[in-house]
Amino acid sequence: MTIFSKIIAGEIPSYKCAENDRFYAFLDINPIAKGHTLVVPKHEVDYLFDLDDDELADMIVFAKRVAKAIRAAYPCRKVGMAVLGLEVNHAHIHLIPLQSEGDMDFRREKLQLTAEEMEEIAHRIREQF
Ligand code: AMP
């Protein structure tokens, strides 16, 4: 069972931003920007591009709704989308509020946010979803 499956099952806590019957969105625990969110399929698959066409399409449409909620909660120029998957072997999409190109730099120092700040961010996104 991947760490993200444990999150989806509620065995590990997460800052939930949105959910439907097939996908789950929650804050990245080491955010590179305020509102940095991960979107995952509840069904466990390692590599995003191994999802079948319909599931991938539906996941992107779900991510689109989440991105709109992020932008409504945290006004930004655009919400960037990235696929890495080098650390966690459970397909996921990173959604990152962008003011400039550098906001998408995964090597930048991670934000240090308290649990209260993380919950507040997730709450604001949930309210907009
Ligand atoms: P990658 O697989 O390279 O896309 O990176 C995995 C991402 O998942 C990283 O940005 C981590 O900070 C994030 N991550 C790992 N564990 C957790 C967790 N328990 N809750 C939220 N985000 C996590």
Coordinates of N, CA, C and O and ligand atoms in Angstrom, one line a residue:
M1 N 0.9 -1.2 0.0 CA 0.0 0.0 0.0 C 0.9 1.3 0.0 O 1.8 1.4 0.8
T2 N 0.7 2.2 -0.9 CA 1.5 3.4 -1.0 C 1.1 4.4 0.1 O 0.0 4.3 0.7
I3 N 1.9 5.3 0.4 CA 1.6 6.3 1.4 C 0.4 7.1 1.0 O -0.4 7.5 1.9
F4 N 0.2 7.3 -0.3 CA -1.0 8.1 -0.7 C -2.3 7.2 -0.5 O -3.3 7.7 -0.2
S5 N -2.2 5.9 -0.7 CA -3.3 5.0 -0.5 C -3.7 5.1 1.0 O -4.9 5.1 1.4
K6 N -2.7 5.2 1.9 CA -2.9 5.2 3.3 C -3.6 6.6 3.6 O -4.5 6.6 4.5
I7 N -3.2 7.6 2.9 CA -3.9 8.9 3.1 C -5.3 8.8 2.7 O -6.2 9.3 3.4
I8 N -5.6 8.3 1.5 CA -6.9 8.1 1.0 C -7.8 7.3 1.9 O -9.0 7.6 2.2
A9 N -7.2 6.3 2.5 CA -7.9 5.4 3.4 C -8.1 6.0 4.8 O -8.8 5.5 5.7
G10 N -7.5 7.2 5.0 CA -7.6 7.9 6.3 C -6.7 7.3 7.4 O -6.8 7.7 8.6
E11 N -5.7 6.5 7.0 CA -4.8 5.9 8.0 C -3.7 6.9 8.3 O -3.1 6.7 9.4
I12 N -3.4 7.8 7.4 CA -2.4 8.8 7.6 C -3.1 10.1 7.4 O -3.9 10.3 6.4
P13 N -3.0 11.1 8.3 CA -3.7 12.4 8.1 C -3.2 13.2 6.9 O -2.1 13.0 6.4
S14 N -4.1 14.0 6.3 CA -3.7 14.9 5.2 C -4.6 16.1 5.3 O -5.6 16.2 6.0
Y15 N -4.1 17.2 4.6 CA -4.9 18.4 4.5 C -5.7 18.3 3.2 O -5.3 18.7 2.2
K16 N -6.9 17.8 3.4 CA -7.8 17.5 2.2 C -8.3 18.8 1.6 O -8.8 19.7 2.3
C17 N -8.2 18.8 0.3 CA -8.7 20.0 -0.5 C -10.0 19.7 -1.2 O -10.8 20.6 -1.4
A18 N -10.1 18.5 -1.7 CA -11.2 18.1 -2.6 C -11.2 16.6 -2.7 O -10.2 15.9 -2.6
E19 N -12.4 16.1 -3.1 CA -12.5 14.6 -3.3 C -13.7 14.3 -4.1 O -14.7 15.0 -4.1
N20 N -13.7 13.3 -4.9 CA -14.9 12.7 -5.5 C -14.7 11.2 -5.4 O -13.9 10.7 -4.6
D21 N -15.5 10.4 -6.1 CA -15.5 8.9 -5.8 C -14.2 8.3 -6.4 O -13.8 7.3 -5.9
R22 N -13.5 9.0 -7.3 CA -12.3 8.4 -7.9 C -11.0 9.1 -7.6 O -9.9 8.5 -7.8
F23 N -11.1 10.4 -7.2 CA -9.8 11.2 -7.0 C -9.8 11.9 -5.7 O -10.9 12.2 -5.2
Y24 N -8.6 12.2 -5.3 CA -8.4 12.9 -4.0 C -7.4 14.0 -4.1 O -6.4 13.8 -4.8
A25 N -7.6 15.1 -3.5 CA -6.7 16.2 -3.6 C -6.3 16.7 -2.2 O -7.2 16.9 -1.4
F26 N -5.0 16.9 -1.9 CA -4.6 17.3 -0.6 C -3.3 18.1 -0.7 O -2.6 18.1 -1.7
L27 N -3.0 18.9 0.3 CA -1.8 19.7 0.3 C -0.6 18.9 0.3 O -0.5 18.0 1.1
D28 N 0.4 19.3 -0.5 CA 1.7 18.7 -0.4 C 2.3 19.1 0.9 O 2.3 20.3 1.3
I29 N 2.9 18.2 1.6 CA 3.4 18.4 3.0 C 4.6 19.2 3.0 O 5.0 19.9 4.0
N30 N 5.3 19.3 1.9 CA 6.5 20.1 1.7 C 6.3 21.1 0.6 O 6.9 21.0 -0.5
P31 N 5.4 22.1 0.8 CA 5.0 22.9 -0.3 C 6.1 23.9 -0.8 O 6.9 24.4 0.0
I32 N 6.1 24.0 -2.2 CA 7.1 25.0 -2.7 C 6.3 26.4 -2.9 O 6.9 27.4 -3.2
A33 N 5.0 26.4 -2.7 CA 4.2 27.6 -2.8 C 3.0 27.4 -1.9 O 2.5 26.2 -1.7
K34 N 2.4 28.5 -1.4 CA 1.2 28.4 -0.6 C 0.1 27.9 -1.5 O -0.2 28.5 -2.6
G35 N -0.6 26.8 -1.2 CA -1.6 26.2 -2.1 C -1.1 25.0 -2.9 O -1.9 24.5 -3.7
H36 N 0.2 24.7 -2.8 CA 0.7 23.5 -3.5 C -0.1 22.3 -3.2 O -0.1 21.8 -2.0
T37 N -0.7 21.7 -4.2 CA -1.7 20.6 -3.9 C -1.4 19.4 -4.8 O -0.8 19.6 -5.9
L38 N -1.6 18.2 -4.3 CA -1.5 17.0 -5.1 C -2.8 16.4 -5.4 O -3.7 16.4 -4.6
V39 N -3.0 15.9 -6.6 CA -4.2 15.3 -7.0 C -3.8 13.8 -7.4 O -2.9 13.6 -8.1
V40 N -4.5 12.9 -6.7 CA -4.2 11.5 -6.9 C -5.4 10.6 -7.3 O -6.5 11.0 -6.8
P41 N -5.2 9.6 -8.0 CA -6.4 8.6 -8.2 C -6.5 7.8 -7.0 O -5.4 7.4 -6.4
K42 N -7.7 7.4 -6.6 CA -7.8 6.5 -5.4 C -7.3 5.1 -5.8 O -6.8 4.4 -4.9
H43 N -7.5 4.8 -7.0 CA -7.0 3.5 -7.5 C -5.5 3.6 -7.6 O -4.9 4.6 -8.1
E44 N -4.8 2.6 -7.1 CA -3.3 2.7 -7.0 C -2.6 2.3 -8.3 O -2.7 1.2 -8.7
V45 N -1.9 3.3 -8.8 CA -1.1 3.1 -10.0 C 0.2 3.8 -9.8 O 0.1 5.0 -9.3
D46 N 1.3 3.3 -10.2 CA 2.6 4.0 -10.0 C 2.7 5.2 -10.9 O 2.9 6.3 -10.4
Y47 N 2.6 5.0 -12.2 CA 3.0 6.0 -13.1 C 1.8 6.6 -13.8 O 0.9 5.9 -14.4
L48 N 1.7 8.0 -13.7 CA 0.5 8.7 -14.2 C 0.1 8.2 -15.7 O -1.0 8.0 -16.0
F49 N 1.2 8.1 -16.5 CA 0.9 7.9 -17.9 C 0.6 6.4 -18.2 O 0.5 6.0 -19.4
D50 N 0.5 5.6 -17.1 CA 0.0 4.2 -17.2 C -1.5 4.1 -17.0 O -2.1 3.1 -17.2
L51 N -2.1 5.2 -16.6 CA -3.6 5.2 -16.4 C -4.2 5.1 -17.8 O -3.6 5.5 -18.8
D52 N -5.3 4.4 -17.8 CA -6.0 4.3 -19.1 C -6.5 5.7 -19.5 O -6.7 6.6 -18.7
D53 N -6.8 5.8 -20.8 CA -7.1 7.2 -21.4 C -8.3 7.8 -20.6 O -8.2 9.0 -20.3
D54 N -9.4 7.1 -20.4 CA -10.5 7.7 -19.7 C -10.2 8.1 -18.3 O -10.7 9.2 -17.9
E55 N -9.5 7.3 -17.6 CA -9.2 7.7 -16.2 C -8.3 8.9 -16.2 O -8.4 9.8 -15.3
L56 N -7.3 8.9 -17.1 CA -6.4 10.1 -17.1 C -7.1 11.4 -17.5 O -7.0 12.4 -16.9
A57 N -8.0 11.2 -18.5 CA -8.8 12.4 -18.9 C -9.7 12.9 -17.7 O -9.7 14.1 -17.4
D58 N -10.3 12.0 -17.0 CA -11.2 12.4 -15.9 C -10.4 13.0 -14.7 O -10.8 13.9 -14.1
M59 N -9.2 12.5 -14.6 CA -8.3 13.0 -13.5 C -7.9 14.5 -13.8 O -7.8 15.3 -13.0
I60 N -7.6 14.7 -15.1 CA -7.2 16.1 -15.5 C -8.4 17.0 -15.3 O -8.3 18.2 -14.9
V61 N -9.6 16.5 -15.6 CA -10.8 17.4 -15.5 C -11.0 17.7 -14.0 O -11.3 18.8 -13.6
F62 N -10.8 16.7 -13.1 CA -10.9 16.9 -11.7 C -9.8 17.9 -11.2 O -10.1 18.8 -10.5
A63 N -8.6 17.7 -11.7 CA -7.5 18.6 -11.4 C -7.8 20.1 -11.8 O -7.5 21.0 -11.2
K64 N -8.5 20.2 -13.0 CA -8.9 21.5 -13.4 C -9.9 22.2 -12.4 O -9.7 23.4 -12.1
R65 N -10.8 21.4 -11.9 CA -11.7 22.0 -10.9 C -10.9 22.4 -9.6 O -11.2 23.4 -9.0
V66 N -10.0 21.6 -9.2 CA -9.1 21.9 -8.1 C -8.3 23.1 -8.3 O -8.2 24.0 -7.5
A67 N -7.7 23.2 -9.5 CA -6.9 24.4 -9.9 C -7.8 25.7 -9.8 O -7.3 26.7 -9.4
K68 N -9.0 25.6 -10.3 CA -9.9 26.8 -10.2 C -10.1 27.2 -8.7 O -10.2 28.4 -8.4
A69 N -10.3 26.2 -7.9 CA -10.5 26.4 -6.5 C -9.3 27.0 -5.8 O -9.4 28.0 -5.0
I70 N -8.1 26.5 -6.2 CA -6.8 27.1 -5.7 C -6.7 28.5 -6.1 O -6.4 29.4 -5.3
R71 N -7.0 28.8 -7.3 CA -6.8 30.2 -7.8 C -7.9 31.2 -7.2 O -7.6 32.3 -7.0
A72 N -9.0 30.6 -6.9 CA -10.0 31.5 -6.2 C -9.6 31.7 -4.8 O -9.9 32.8 -4.3
A73 N -9.0 30.7 -4.2 CA -8.6 30.9 -2.8 C -7.3 31.7 -2.7 O -7.2 32.5 -1.7
Y74 N -6.4 31.5 -3.6 CA -5.1 32.2 -3.6 C -4.9 32.8 -5.0 O -4.3 32.2 -5.9
P75 N -5.4 34.1 -5.2 CA -5.2 34.7 -6.5 C -3.8 34.6 -7.0 O -2.8 34.9 -6.3
C76 N -3.6 34.1 -8.2 CA -2.3 34.0 -8.8 C -2.4 34.2 -10.3 O -3.5 34.2 -10.8
R77 N -1.3 34.3 -11.0 CA -1.4 34.5 -12.5 C -1.9 33.3 -13.1 O -2.8 33.3 -14.0
K78 N -1.4 32.1 -12.8 CA -1.9 30.8 -13.3 C -1.6 29.8 -12.3 O -0.8 30.0 -11.3
V79 N -2.3 28.6 -12.4 CA -1.9 27.5 -11.6 C -1.1 26.5 -12.5 O -1.6 26.1 -13.6
G80 N 0.1 26.2 -12.1 CA 1.0 25.3 -12.9 C 0.7 23.9 -12.6 O 0.2 23.6 -11.5
M81 N 1.0 23.0 -13.5 CA 0.7 21.6 -13.3 C 2.0 20.9 -13.6 O 2.7 21.1 -14.7
A82 N 2.4 20.0 -12.8 CA 3.7 19.2 -13.0 C 3.5 17.7 -12.6 O 2.7 17.4 -11.7
V83 N 4.2 16.9 -13.3 CA 4.2 15.5 -13.0 C 5.7 15.1 -12.8 O 6.5 15.2 -13.6
L84 N 6.0 14.6 -11.5 CA 7.3 14.1 -11.2 C 7.2 12.6 -10.9 O 7.5 11.8 -11.7
G85 N 6.8 12.3 -9.7 CA 6.6 10.9 -9.3 C 7.9 10.2 -9.0 O 7.9 9.0 -9.1
L86 N 8.9 11.0 -8.7 CA 10.2 10.3 -8.5 C 10.4 9.8 -7.0 O 11.2 9.0 -6.7
E87 N 9.5 10.4 -6.2 CA 9.6 10.0 -4.7 C 8.5 9.1 -4.3 O 8.8 8.1 -3.6
V88 N 7.3 9.3 -4.7 CA 6.2 8.5 -4.3 C 5.6 7.7 -5.5 O 5.2 8.3 -6.5
N89 N 5.6 6.4 -5.4 CA 5.1 5.6 -6.5 C 3.6 5.4 -6.5 O 3.1 4.2 -6.5
H90 N 2.9 6.5 -6.5 CA 1.5 6.5 -6.7 C 1.2 7.7 -7.5 O 1.5 8.9 -7.1
A91 N 0.7 7.5 -8.7 CA 0.5 8.6 -9.7 C -0.1 9.9 -9.0 O -1.1 9.8 -8.2
H92 N 0.4 11.0 -9.4 CA -0.1 12.2 -8.8 C 0.3 13.4 -9.7 O 1.3 13.4 -10.4
I93 N -0.5 14.5 -9.6 CA -0.3 15.7 -10.3 C 0.0 16.8 -9.3 O -0.8 16.9 -8.3
H94 N 1.0 17.6 -9.5 CA 1.3 18.7 -8.6 C 0.5 19.9 -9.2 O 0.7 20.2 -10.4
L95 N -0.2 20.7 -8.4 CA -0.8 21.9 -8.8 C -0.2 23.0 -8.0 O -0.2 23.0 -6.7
I96 N 0.4 24.1 -8.6 CA 1.1 25.1 -7.9 C 0.7 26.5 -8.4 O 0.9 26.8 -9.6
P97 N 0.3 27.3 -7.4 CA -0.1 28.7 -7.8 C 1.2 29.4 -8.2 O 2.2 29.3 -7.6
L98 N 1.1 30.1 -9.4 CA 2.3 30.8 -9.9 C 2.1 32.3 -10.0 O 1.1 32.7 -10.5
Q99 N 3.1 33.0 -9.6 CA 3.3 34.4 -9.9 C 4.4 34.6 -10.9 O 4.3 35.5 -11.7
S100 N 5.4 33.7 -10.8 CA 6.5 33.8 -11.8 C 7.0 32.4 -12.1 O 6.6 31.4 -11.3
E101 N 7.9 32.3 -13.1 CA 8.4 31.0 -13.5 C 9.1 30.2 -12.4 O 9.0 29.0 -12.2
G102 N 9.8 31.0 -11.5 CA 10.6 30.4 -10.4 C 9.7 29.7 -9.4 O 10.2 28.8 -8.7
D103 N 8.4 30.0 -9.4 CA 7.5 29.4 -8.4 C 7.3 27.9 -8.7 O 6.8 27.1 -7.9
M104 N 7.8 27.5 -9.9 CA 7.6 26.1 -10.3 C 9.0 25.3 -10.0 O 9.1 24.1 -10.4
D105 N 9.9 25.9 -9.4 CA 11.2 25.3 -9.2 C 11.2 24.4 -8.0 O 11.1 24.8 -6.8
F106 N 11.2 23.1 -8.2 CA 11.1 22.1 -7.1 C 12.4 22.0 -6.3 O 12.4 21.4 -5.3
R107 N 13.4 22.7 -6.7 CA 14.7 22.7 -5.9 C 14.7 23.8 -4.9 O 15.6 23.9 -4.1
R108 N 13.7 24.7 -5.0 CA 13.7 25.9 -4.1 C 13.4 25.4 -2.7 O 12.8 24.3 -2.5
E109 N 13.7 26.3 -1.7 CA 13.5 25.9 -0.3 C 12.0 25.8 -0.1 O 11.2 26.6 -0.6
K110 N 11.7 24.7 0.6 CA 10.2 24.5 0.9 C 9.7 25.5 2.0 O 10.5 26.0 2.8
L111 N 8.5 25.8 1.9 CA 7.9 26.7 2.8 C 7.7 26.0 4.2 O 7.5 24.8 4.2
Q112 N 8.0 26.8 5.2 CA 7.8 26.2 6.6 C 6.4 26.8 7.1 O 6.3 27.9 7.5
L113 N 5.4 25.9 7.1 CA 4.1 26.3 7.5 C 3.6 25.5 8.7 O 3.9 24.3 8.8
T114 N 2.9 26.2 9.6 CA 2.4 25.4 10.8 C 1.2 24.6 10.4 O 0.6 24.8 9.3
A115 N 0.8 23.7 11.2 CA -0.3 22.8 11.0 C -1.6 23.7 10.8 O -2.4 23.4 10.0
E116 N -1.6 24.8 11.6 CA -2.8 25.7 11.5 C -2.8 26.4 10.2 O -3.9 26.5 9.6
E117 N -1.7 26.8 9.7 CA -1.6 27.5 8.4 C -2.0 26.5 7.3 O -2.7 26.9 6.4
M118 N -1.5 25.3 7.4 CA -1.8 24.3 6.4 C -3.4 24.0 6.4 O -4.0 23.9 5.3
E119 N -3.9 23.9 7.6 CA -5.4 23.6 7.6 C -6.2 24.8 7.1 O -7.2 24.6 6.4
E120 N -5.7 26.0 7.3 CA -6.4 27.2 6.8 C -6.3 27.2 5.3 O -7.3 27.5 4.6
I121 N -5.2 26.9 4.7 CA -5.1 26.8 3.2 C -6.0 25.8 2.7 O -6.8 26.1 1.7
A122 N -6.0 24.6 3.2 CA -6.9 23.5 2.7 C -8.3 23.9 2.9 O -9.1 23.7 1.9
H123 N -8.7 24.5 4.0 CA -10.0 25.0 4.2 C -10.5 26.0 3.1 O -11.6 25.9 2.6
R124 N -9.6 26.9 2.8 CA -9.9 27.9 1.8 C -10.1 27.3 0.4 O -11.0 27.7 -0.3
I125 N -9.3 26.3 0.1 CA -9.5 25.6 -1.2 C -10.8 24.8 -1.2 O -11.5 24.8 -2.1
R126 N -11.0 24.1 -0.1 CA -12.2 23.3 0.0 C -13.5 24.1 -0.2 O -14.4 23.8 -0.8
E127 N -13.5 25.3 0.4 CA -14.6 26.2 0.3 C -14.9 26.6 -1.1 O -16.0 26.9 -1.5
Q128 N -13.8 26.7 -1.9 CA -14.0 27.2 -3.3 C -14.3 26.0 -4.3 O -14.7 26.3 -5.4
F129 N -14.1 24.8 -3.8 CA -14.3 23.7 -4.7 C -15.7 23.4 -5.0 O -16.6 23.4 -4.1
Ligands
AMP1 P1 7.3 13.2 -6.4 O1 7.0 11.7 -6.3 O2 8.7 13.5 -6.9 O3 6.3 13.9 -7.2 O4 7.2 13.9 -4.9 C1 6.3 13.5 -4.0 C2 5.6 14.6 -3.3 O5 4.8 14.1 -2.3 C3 6.7 15.6 -2.6 O6 6.4 16.9 -3.1 C4 6.3 15.4 -1.2 O7 6.5 16.6 -0.4 C5 4.9 14.9 -1.2 N1 4.5 14.1 -0.1 C6 5.2 13.0 0.4 N2 4.6 12.5 1.5 C7 3.5 13.3 1.7 C8 2.4 13.2 2.6 N3 2.4 12.3 3.6 N4 1.5 14.2 2.6 C9 1.5 15.2 1.6 N5 2.5 15.2 0.7 C10 3.5 14.3 0.7

